[in-house]
Coordinates of C-alpha atoms and ligand atoms in Angstrom, one line a residue:
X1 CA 87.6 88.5 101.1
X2 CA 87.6 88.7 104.9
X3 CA 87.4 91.6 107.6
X4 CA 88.0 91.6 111.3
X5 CA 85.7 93.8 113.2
X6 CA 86.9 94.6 116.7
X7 CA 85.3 96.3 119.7
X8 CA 88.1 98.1 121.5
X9 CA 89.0 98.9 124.7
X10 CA 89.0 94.8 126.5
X11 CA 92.1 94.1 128.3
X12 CA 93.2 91.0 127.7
X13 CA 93.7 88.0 129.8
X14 CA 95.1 84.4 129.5
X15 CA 97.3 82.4 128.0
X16 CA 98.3 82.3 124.2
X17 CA 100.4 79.2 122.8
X18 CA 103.1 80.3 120.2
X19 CA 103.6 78.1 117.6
X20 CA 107.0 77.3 115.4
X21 CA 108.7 80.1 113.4
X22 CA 107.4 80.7 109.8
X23 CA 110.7 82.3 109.0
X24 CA 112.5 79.4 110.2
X25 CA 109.8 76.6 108.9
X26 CA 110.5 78.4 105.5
X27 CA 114.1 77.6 104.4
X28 CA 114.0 74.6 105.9
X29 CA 111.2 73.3 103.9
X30 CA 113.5 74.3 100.6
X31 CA 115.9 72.4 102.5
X32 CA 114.1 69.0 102.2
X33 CA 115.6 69.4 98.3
X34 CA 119.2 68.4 99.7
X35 CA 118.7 65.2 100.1
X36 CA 116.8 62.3 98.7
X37 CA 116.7 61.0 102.5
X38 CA 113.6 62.3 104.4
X39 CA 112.9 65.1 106.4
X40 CA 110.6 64.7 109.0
X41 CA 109.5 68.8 110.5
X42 CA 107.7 69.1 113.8
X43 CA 105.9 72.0 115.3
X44 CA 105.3 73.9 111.9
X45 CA 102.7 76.5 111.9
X46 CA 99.2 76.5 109.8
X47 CA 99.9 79.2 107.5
X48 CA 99.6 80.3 104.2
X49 CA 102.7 80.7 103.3
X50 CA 104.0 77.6 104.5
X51 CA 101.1 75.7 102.6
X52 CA 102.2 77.7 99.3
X53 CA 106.0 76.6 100.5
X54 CA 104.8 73.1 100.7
X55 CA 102.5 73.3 97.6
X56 CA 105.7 74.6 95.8
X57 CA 107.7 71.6 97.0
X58 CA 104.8 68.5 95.3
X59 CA 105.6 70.6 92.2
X60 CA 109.1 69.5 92.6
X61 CA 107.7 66.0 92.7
X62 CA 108.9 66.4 96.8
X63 CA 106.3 64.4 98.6
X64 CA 104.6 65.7 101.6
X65 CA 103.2 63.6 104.5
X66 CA 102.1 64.1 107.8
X67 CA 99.7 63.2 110.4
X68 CA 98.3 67.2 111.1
X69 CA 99.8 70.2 109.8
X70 CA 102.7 70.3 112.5
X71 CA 104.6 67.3 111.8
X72 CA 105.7 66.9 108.2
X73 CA 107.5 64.3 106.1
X74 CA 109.2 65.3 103.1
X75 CA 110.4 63.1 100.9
X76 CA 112.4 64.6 98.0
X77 CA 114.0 61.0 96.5
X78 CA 112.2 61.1 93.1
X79 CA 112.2 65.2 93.2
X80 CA 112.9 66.7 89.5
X81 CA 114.1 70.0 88.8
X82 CA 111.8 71.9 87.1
X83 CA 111.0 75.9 86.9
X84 CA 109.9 77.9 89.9
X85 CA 106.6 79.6 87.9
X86 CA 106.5 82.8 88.3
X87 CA 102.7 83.0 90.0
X88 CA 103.9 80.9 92.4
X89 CA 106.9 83.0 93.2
X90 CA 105.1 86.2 92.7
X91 CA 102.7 85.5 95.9
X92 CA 105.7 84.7 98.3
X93 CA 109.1 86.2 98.1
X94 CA 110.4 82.7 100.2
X95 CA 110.2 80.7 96.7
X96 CA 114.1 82.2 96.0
X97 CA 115.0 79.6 99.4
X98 CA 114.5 76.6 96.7
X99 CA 117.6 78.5 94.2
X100 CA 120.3 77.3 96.2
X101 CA 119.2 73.9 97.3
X102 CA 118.3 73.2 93.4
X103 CA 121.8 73.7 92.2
X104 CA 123.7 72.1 94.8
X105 CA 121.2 68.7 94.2
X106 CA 120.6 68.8 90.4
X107 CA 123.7 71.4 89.3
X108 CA 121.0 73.5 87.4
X109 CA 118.3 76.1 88.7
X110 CA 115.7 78.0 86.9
X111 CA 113.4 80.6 89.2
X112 CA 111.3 82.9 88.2
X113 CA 113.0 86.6 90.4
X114 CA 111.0 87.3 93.0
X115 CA 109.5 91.3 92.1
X116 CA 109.3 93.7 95.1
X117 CA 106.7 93.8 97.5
X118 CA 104.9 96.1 99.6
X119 CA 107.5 96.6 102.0
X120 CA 110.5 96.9 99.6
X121 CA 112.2 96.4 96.0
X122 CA 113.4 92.9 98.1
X123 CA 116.5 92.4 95.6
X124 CA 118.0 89.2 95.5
X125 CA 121.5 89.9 94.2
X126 CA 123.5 88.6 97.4
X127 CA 121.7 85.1 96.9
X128 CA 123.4 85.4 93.5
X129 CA 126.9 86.9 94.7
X130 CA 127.0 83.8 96.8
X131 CA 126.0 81.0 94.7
X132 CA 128.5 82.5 91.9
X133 CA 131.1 82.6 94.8
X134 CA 130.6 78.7 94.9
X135 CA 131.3 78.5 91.3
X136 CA 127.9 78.4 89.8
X137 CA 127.2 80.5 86.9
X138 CA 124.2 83.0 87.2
X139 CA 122.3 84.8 84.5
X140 CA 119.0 86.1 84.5
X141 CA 117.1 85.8 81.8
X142 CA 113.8 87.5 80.9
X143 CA 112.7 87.4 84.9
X144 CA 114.1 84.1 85.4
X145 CA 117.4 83.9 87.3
X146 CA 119.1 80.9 85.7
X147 CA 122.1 79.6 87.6
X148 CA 124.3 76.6 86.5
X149 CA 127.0 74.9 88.9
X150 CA 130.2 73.5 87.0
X151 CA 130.6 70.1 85.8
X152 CA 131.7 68.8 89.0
X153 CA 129.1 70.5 91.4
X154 CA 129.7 73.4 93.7
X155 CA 133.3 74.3 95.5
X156 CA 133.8 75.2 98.9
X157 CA 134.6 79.3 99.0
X158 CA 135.1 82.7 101.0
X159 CA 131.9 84.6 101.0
X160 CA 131.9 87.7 102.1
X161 CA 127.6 89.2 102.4
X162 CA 127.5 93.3 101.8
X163 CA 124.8 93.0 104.3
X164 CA 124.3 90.6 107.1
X165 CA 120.7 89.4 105.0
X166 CA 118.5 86.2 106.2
X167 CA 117.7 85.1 103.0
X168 CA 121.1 85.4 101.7
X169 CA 123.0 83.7 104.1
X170 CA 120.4 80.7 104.4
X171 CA 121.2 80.2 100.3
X172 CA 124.9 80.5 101.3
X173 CA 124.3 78.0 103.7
X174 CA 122.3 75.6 101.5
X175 CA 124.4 75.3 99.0
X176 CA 127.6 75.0 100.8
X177 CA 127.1 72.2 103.0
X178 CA 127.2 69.7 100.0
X179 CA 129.8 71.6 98.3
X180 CA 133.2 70.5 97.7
X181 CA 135.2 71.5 100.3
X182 CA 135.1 74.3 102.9
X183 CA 132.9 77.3 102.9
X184 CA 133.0 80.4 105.0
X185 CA 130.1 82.9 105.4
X186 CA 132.0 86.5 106.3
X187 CA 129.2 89.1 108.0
X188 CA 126.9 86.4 108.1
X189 CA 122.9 86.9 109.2
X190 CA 123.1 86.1 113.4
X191 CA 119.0 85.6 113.4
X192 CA 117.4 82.3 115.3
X193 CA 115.9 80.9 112.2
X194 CA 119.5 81.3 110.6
X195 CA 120.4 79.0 113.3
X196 CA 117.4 76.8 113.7
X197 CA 118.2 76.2 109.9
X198 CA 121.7 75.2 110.1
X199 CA 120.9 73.0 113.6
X200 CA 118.4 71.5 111.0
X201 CA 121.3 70.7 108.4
X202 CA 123.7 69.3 111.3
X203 CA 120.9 67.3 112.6
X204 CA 120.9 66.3 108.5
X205 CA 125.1 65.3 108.6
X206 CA 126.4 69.1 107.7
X207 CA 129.5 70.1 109.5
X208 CA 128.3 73.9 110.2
X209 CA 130.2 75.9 113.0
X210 CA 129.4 79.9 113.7
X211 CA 125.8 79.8 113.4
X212 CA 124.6 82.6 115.3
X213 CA 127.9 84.9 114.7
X214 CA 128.9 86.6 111.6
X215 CA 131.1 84.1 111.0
X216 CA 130.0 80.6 109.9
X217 CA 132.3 77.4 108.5
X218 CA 130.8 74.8 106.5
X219 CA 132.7 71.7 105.5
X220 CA 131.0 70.3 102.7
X221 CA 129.8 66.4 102.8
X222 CA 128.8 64.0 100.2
X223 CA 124.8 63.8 101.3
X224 CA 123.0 64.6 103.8
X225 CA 120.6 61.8 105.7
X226 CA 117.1 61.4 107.1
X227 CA 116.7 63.5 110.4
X228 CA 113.7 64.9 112.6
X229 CA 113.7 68.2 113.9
X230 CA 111.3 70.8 115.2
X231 CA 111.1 74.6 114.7
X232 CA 112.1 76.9 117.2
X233 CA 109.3 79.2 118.7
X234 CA 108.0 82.3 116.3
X235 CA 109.6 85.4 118.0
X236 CA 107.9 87.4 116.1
X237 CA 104.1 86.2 116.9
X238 CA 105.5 86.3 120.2
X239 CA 106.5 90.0 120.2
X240 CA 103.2 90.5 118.9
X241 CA 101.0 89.4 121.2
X242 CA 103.4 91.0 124.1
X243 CA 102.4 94.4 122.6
X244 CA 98.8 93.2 122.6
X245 CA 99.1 92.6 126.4
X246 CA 101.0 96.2 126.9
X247 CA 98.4 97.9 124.7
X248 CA 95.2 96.3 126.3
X249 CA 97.2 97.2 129.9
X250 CA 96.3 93.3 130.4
X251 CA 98.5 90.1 131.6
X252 CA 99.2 86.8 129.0
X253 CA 101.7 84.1 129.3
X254 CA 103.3 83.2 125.9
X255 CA 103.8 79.4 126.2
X256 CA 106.6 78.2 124.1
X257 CA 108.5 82.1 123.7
X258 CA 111.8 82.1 124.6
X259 CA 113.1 85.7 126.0
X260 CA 116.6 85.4 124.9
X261 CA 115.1 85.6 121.1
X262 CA 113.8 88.7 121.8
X263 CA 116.2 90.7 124.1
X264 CA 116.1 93.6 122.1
X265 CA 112.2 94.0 122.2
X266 CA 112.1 93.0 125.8
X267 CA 114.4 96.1 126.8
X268 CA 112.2 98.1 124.7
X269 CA 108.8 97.0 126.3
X270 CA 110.5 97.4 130.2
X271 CA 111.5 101.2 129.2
X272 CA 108.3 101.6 128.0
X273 CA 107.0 100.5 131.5
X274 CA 105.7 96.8 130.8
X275 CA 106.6 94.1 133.0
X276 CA 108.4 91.6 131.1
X277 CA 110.1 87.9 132.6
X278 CA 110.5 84.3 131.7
X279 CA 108.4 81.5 133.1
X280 CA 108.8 77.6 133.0
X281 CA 105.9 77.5 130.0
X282 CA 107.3 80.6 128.5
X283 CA 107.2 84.6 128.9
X284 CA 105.1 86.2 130.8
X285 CA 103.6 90.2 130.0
X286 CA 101.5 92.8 132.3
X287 CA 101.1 96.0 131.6
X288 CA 99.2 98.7 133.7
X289 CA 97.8 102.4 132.7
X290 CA 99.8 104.1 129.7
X291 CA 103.3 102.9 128.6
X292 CA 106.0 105.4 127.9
X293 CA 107.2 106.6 124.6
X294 CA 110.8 105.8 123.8
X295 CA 112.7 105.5 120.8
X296 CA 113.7 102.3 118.8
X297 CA 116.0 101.9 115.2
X298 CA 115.0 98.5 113.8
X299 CA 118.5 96.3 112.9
X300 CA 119.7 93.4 112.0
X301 CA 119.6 90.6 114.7
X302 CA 120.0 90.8 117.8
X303 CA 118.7 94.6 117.1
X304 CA 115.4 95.3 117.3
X305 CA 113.6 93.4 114.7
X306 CA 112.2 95.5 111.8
X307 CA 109.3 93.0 111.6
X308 CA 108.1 94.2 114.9
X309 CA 108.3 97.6 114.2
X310 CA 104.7 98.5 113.0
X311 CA 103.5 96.6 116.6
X312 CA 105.5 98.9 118.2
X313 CA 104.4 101.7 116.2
X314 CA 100.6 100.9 117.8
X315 CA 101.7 100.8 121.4
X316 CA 104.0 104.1 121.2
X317 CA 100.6 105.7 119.5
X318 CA 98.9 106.0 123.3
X319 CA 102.6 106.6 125.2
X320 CA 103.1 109.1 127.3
X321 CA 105.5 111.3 125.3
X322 CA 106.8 110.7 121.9
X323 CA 108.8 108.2 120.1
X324 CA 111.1 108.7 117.3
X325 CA 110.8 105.2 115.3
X326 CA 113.5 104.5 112.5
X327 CA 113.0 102.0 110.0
X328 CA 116.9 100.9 108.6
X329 CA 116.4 97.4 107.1
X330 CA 113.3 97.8 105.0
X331 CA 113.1 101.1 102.4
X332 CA 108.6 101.0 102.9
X333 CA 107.9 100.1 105.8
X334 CA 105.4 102.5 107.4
X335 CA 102.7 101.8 105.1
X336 CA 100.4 101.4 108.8
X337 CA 101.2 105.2 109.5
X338 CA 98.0 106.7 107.6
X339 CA 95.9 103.8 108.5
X340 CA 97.2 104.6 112.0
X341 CA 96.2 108.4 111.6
X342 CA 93.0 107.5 110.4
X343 CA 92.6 105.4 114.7
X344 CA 93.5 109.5 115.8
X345 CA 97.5 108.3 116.0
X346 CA 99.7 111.6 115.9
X347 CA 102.6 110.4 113.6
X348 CA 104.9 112.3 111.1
X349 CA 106.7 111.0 108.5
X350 CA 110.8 111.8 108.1
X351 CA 111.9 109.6 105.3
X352 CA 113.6 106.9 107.3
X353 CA 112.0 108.3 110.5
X354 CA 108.6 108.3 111.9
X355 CA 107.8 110.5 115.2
X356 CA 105.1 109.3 117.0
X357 CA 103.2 111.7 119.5
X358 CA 101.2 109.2 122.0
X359 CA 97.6 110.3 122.4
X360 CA 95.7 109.6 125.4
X361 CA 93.5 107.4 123.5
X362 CA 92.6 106.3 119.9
X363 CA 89.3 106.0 118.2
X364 CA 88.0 102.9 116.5
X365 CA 87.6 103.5 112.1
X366 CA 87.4 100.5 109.3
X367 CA 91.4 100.6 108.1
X368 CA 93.3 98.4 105.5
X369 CA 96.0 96.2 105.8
X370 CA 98.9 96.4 103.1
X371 CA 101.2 93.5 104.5
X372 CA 101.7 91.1 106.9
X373 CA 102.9 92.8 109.7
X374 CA 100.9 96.4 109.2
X375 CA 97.9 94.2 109.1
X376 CA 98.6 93.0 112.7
X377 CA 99.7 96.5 114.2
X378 CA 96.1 97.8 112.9
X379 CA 94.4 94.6 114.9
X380 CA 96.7 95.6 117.7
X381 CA 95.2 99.4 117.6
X382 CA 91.8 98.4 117.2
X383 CA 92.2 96.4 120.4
X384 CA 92.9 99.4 122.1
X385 CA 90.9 102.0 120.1
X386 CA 87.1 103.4 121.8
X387 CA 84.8 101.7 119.9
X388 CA 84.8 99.4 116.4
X389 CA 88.0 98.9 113.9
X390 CA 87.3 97.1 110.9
X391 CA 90.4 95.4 109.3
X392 CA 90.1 94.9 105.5
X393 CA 91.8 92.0 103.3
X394 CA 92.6 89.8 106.6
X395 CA 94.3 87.4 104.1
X396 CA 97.9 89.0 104.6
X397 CA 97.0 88.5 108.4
X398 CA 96.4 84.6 107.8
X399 CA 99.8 84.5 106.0
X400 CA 102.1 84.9 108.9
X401 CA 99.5 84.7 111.8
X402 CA 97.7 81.0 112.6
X403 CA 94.5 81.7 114.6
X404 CA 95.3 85.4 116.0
X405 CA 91.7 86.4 116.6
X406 CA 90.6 83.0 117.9
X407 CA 93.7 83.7 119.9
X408 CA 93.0 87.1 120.8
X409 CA 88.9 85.9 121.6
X410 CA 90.4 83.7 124.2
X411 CA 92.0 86.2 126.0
X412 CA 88.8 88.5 126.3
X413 CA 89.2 90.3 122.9
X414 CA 85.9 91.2 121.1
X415 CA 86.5 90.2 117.4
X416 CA 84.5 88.6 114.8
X417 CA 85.7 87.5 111.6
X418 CA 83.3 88.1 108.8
X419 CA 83.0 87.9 104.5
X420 CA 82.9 91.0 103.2
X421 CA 79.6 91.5 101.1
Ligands
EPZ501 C1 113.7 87.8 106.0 O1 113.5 88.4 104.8 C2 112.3 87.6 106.6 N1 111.6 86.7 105.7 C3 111.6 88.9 106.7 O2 110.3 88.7 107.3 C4 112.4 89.8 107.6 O3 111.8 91.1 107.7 C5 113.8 90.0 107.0 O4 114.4 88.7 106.9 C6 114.7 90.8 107.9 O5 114.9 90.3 109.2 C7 111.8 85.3 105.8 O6 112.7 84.9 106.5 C8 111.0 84.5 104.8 P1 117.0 90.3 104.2 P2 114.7 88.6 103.7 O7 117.6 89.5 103.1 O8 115.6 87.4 103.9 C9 118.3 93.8 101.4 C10 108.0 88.8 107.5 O9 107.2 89.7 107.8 N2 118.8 92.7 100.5 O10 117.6 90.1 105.6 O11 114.2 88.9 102.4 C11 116.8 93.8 101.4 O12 116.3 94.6 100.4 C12 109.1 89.0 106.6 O13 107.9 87.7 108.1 C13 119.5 93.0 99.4 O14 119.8 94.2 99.1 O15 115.4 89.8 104.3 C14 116.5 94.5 102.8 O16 116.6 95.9 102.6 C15 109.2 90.4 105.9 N3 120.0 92.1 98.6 C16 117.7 94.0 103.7 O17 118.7 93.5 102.8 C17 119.7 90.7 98.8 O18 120.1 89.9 98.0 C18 117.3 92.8 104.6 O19 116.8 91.8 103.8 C19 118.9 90.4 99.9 C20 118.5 91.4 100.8

C-alpha cells in the first residue's frame, strides 16, 4: 500500500497536461463489443480502471493492441460471451457498461450486479428499465442480472430515464443503435462523455441525433464498422487541478481543458475570486490571497458536477465566509468531511448539506482517502495545509488520477510517494 506525504503551503506554478476522460474512455471501451470491426481509441488515460476495463474486455476474448497506453486497438471479431465475474465487477462499478453491448451482439448477457460503493447504493435498475424497453428480458438471479433479447434481437423503443443518469443512458445508447428500428432516449444524461460516446458510435456508422440534450434519436443499423477516435479532455482532472491553483493562490495552464465543459465550475471559481479564461493550449487559473466562500448544489450536467464537489469542499475550507455545499446526485458523498476536520476545516454536517466555515488556514495531519475523488480533495488540502499531510491507500487516487503528484511536483508541489511499512 502507498501514501503521499505533502509539505504544504507551495504555490504552484506551470503547466499541467490533461489527458482523455476516464468517464468517457469507459463506455466506449464496452463499446468495442458492438462490432466485430475494430476500434482504434486515442488519447486514453493510464489508469486503473481503464486497465481493469481493458483486462475485462481479453476476458471477452476482445483483443487489445496498441503502441503505448493512449492509442488502443480493439478487436472484438472472435469475442465470446461469457459471464462478467463478480471480483471483477465488484472492484469497478463501470463493468455494468459491457450489459447492454453484450445483448445487442450475442442476444444473451450474464453480469454479475455491481454492489454499492463508498459513495452510494449505485442501483442499476434504469440500465434494466431500458434494455427491457428494447424488448430484452431481465432477471436477476442470485447477484447476476441475466438479460435475454428476443429471437430476433432488440427493437427500436420510447425510453423514457426517471433520472437523467450517465450510466443509464450510455446502455440505452449501446444497445439501441443496432436495434431494430428507431429508439428515443426521453430525459436523457446531457454530460460530454455521453456525447464523446455517441460521436464515437457515429464515427462507428450509428445514426444518433440529440446527444447533448435530453432528447436523443437513434436509428438502428445492421453493424457498425472499424473507426478511430480520440477521447475528449477529462473535465474532471481538469477541475481538479484548477482548485489546486486557487488553493495554492498559484497560476497553471491546463493544456488540452476545454472551458465550455466546465461552465458551471468556472462561474463557481470566478465568484469565489479566481481568475478563470481559455487559452489556445487550453485554460488558464490564478488565484491570489484567500477565495471567497459561496454556495454550490451539485446536478446533473451542465450543473455543477457532483464529482468535483469534495475539491470544492477543500478550497471553500480557507474562504472568506462560509459555504453551504449540497450534495443532490450521490446519497455519501462527504465521506472527506472528518478527514477534512481532522486538516482544522470547520464543516457541519446537514444530511444533504454540508456548511463549510473557511478558516484562515489549515494544519497539515496523516488523513485517509475513502474514494476516488475524497482522496484528491485531501491532496488538494494538504497542498494548502502549514506543514505535512500524509494521504493513506493512494490506490483509489491512481484509479481516476494518471501521474497527479508527478504532476503536482512539476508545478512546485512538495510530495513524495512512499510504501507504507
Ligand atoms: C457516472 O456514474 C460517473 N462514472 C460518475 O463518476 C459520476 O459521478 C456520475 O456519472 C454522475 O455524474 C462513470 O461514468 C464511469 P449516474 P453513474 O447513473 O453512471 C442513481 C467518478 O468519480 N441511479 O448518473 O453510475 C445513482 O444512484 C465517478 O469518476 C439510479 O438510481 O452515475 C445516483 O444517485 C463516481 N438507478 C444518480 O442516479 C440507476 O440505474 C446518478 O447516477 C442508475 C443511477
Amino acid at each position: 500500500m502507498e501514501r503521499l506525504v505533502i509539505e504544504g503551503g507551495h504555490r504552484l506554478e506551470g503547466t499541467v497536461p490533461i489527458c482523455g476522460a476516464k468517464n468517457a474512455a469507459l463506455p466506449q471501451i464496452a463499446a468495442a463489443l458492438l462490432s466485430d470491426e475494430p476500434l482504434t481509441l486515442t488519447n486514453v488515460p493510464d489508469l486503473a480502471d481503464i486497465r481493469s476495463m481493458l483486462t475485462l474486455m481479453e476476458h471477452y476474448g476482445v483483443t487489445v493492441a496498441g503502441p503505448s497506453h493512449a492509442t488502443v486497438t480493439l478487436d472484438a471479431a472472435a469475442a465470446a460471451n461469457r459471464e462478467a465475474p463478480y471480483d471483477v465487477v465488484r472492484r469497478m462499478r463501470a463493468t455494468v457498461l459491457v450489459l447492454g453491448p453484450l445483448v445487442a451482439r450475442f442476444g444473451h448477457a450474464r453480469v454479475s450486479q455491481p454492489g454499492g460503493c463508498a459513495i452510494g447504493a449505485r442501483p442499476v435498475d434504469l440500465h434494466l428499465k431500458a434494455l427491457a424497453a428494447l424488448g430484452a428480458t431481465v432477471s436477476l438471479d442470485g447477484g447476476t442480472i441475466d438479460a435475454r433479447a428476443p429471437e430476433g434481437g432488440l427493437t427500436g423503443a420510447r425510453i423514457v430515464l426517471a433520472s437523467p443518469s450517465v450510466g443509464a443512458t450510455e446502455t440505452a445508447l449501446m444497445a439501441a443503435v443496432t436495434a431494430r428500428g428507431e429508439t428515443e432516449i426521453l430525459n436523457a444524461a446531457r454530460d460530454p462523455e455521453v456525447c464523446d460516446l455517441a460521436q464515437c458510435l457515429i464515427a462507428r456508422g450509428a445514426v444518433i441525433e440529440g446527444a447533448g440534450t435530453h432528447r436523443m434519436l437513434i436509428r438502428g443499423v445492421d453493424r457498425l464498422r472499424r473507426a478511430r477516435h480520440e477521447i475528449i479532455p477529462d473535465r474532471i482532472e481538469a477541475g481538479t487541478y484548477a482548485i489546486a491553483a486557487a488553493i495554492t493562490g498559484g497560476h497553471l495552464e491546463l493544456t488540452g481543458a476545454r472551458l465550455e465543459h466546465l461552465a458551471a465550475v468556472g462561474a463557481a471559481l470566478e465568484a469565489a475570486g479566481v481568475r478563470i479564461w481559455p487559452t489556445d493550449r487550453g485554460l488558464m487559473v490564478a488565484m491570489e490571497g484567500r477565495p471567497r466562500g459561496l454556495d454550490i448544489t451539485t446536478e446533473p450536467y451542465p450543473g455543477f458536477p457532483t464529482d468535483l464537489q469534495a475539491q470544492f469542499m477543500a478550497l471553500m475550507a480557507i474562504s472568506e465566509g462560509a459555504s453551504l455545499i449540497r450534495e443532490t446526485v450521490f446519497e455519501n458523498r462527504f465521506m472527506h468531511v472528518p478527514e477534512l476536520a481532522r486538516l482544522g476545516a470547520d464543516i457541519k454536517l446537514q444530511g444533504t448539506s454540508a456548511l463549510v466555515r473557511g478558516v484562515p488556514a489549515l494544519k497539515g495531519a496523516p488523513v485517509m482517502a475513502t474514494d476516488l475523488r475524497a482522496s484528491v480533495c485531501l491532496v488538494l488540502a494538504g497542498l494548502a495545509a502549514a506543514g505535512e499531510t500524509v494521504v493513506n491507500r493512494v490506490y483509489h487516487l491512481d484509479r481516476g488520477y494518471e501521474a497527479l503528484d508527478r504532476k503536482l511536483v512539476r508545478c512546485g508541489a512538495r510530495i513524495r510517494r512512499e510504501d507504507v511499512p
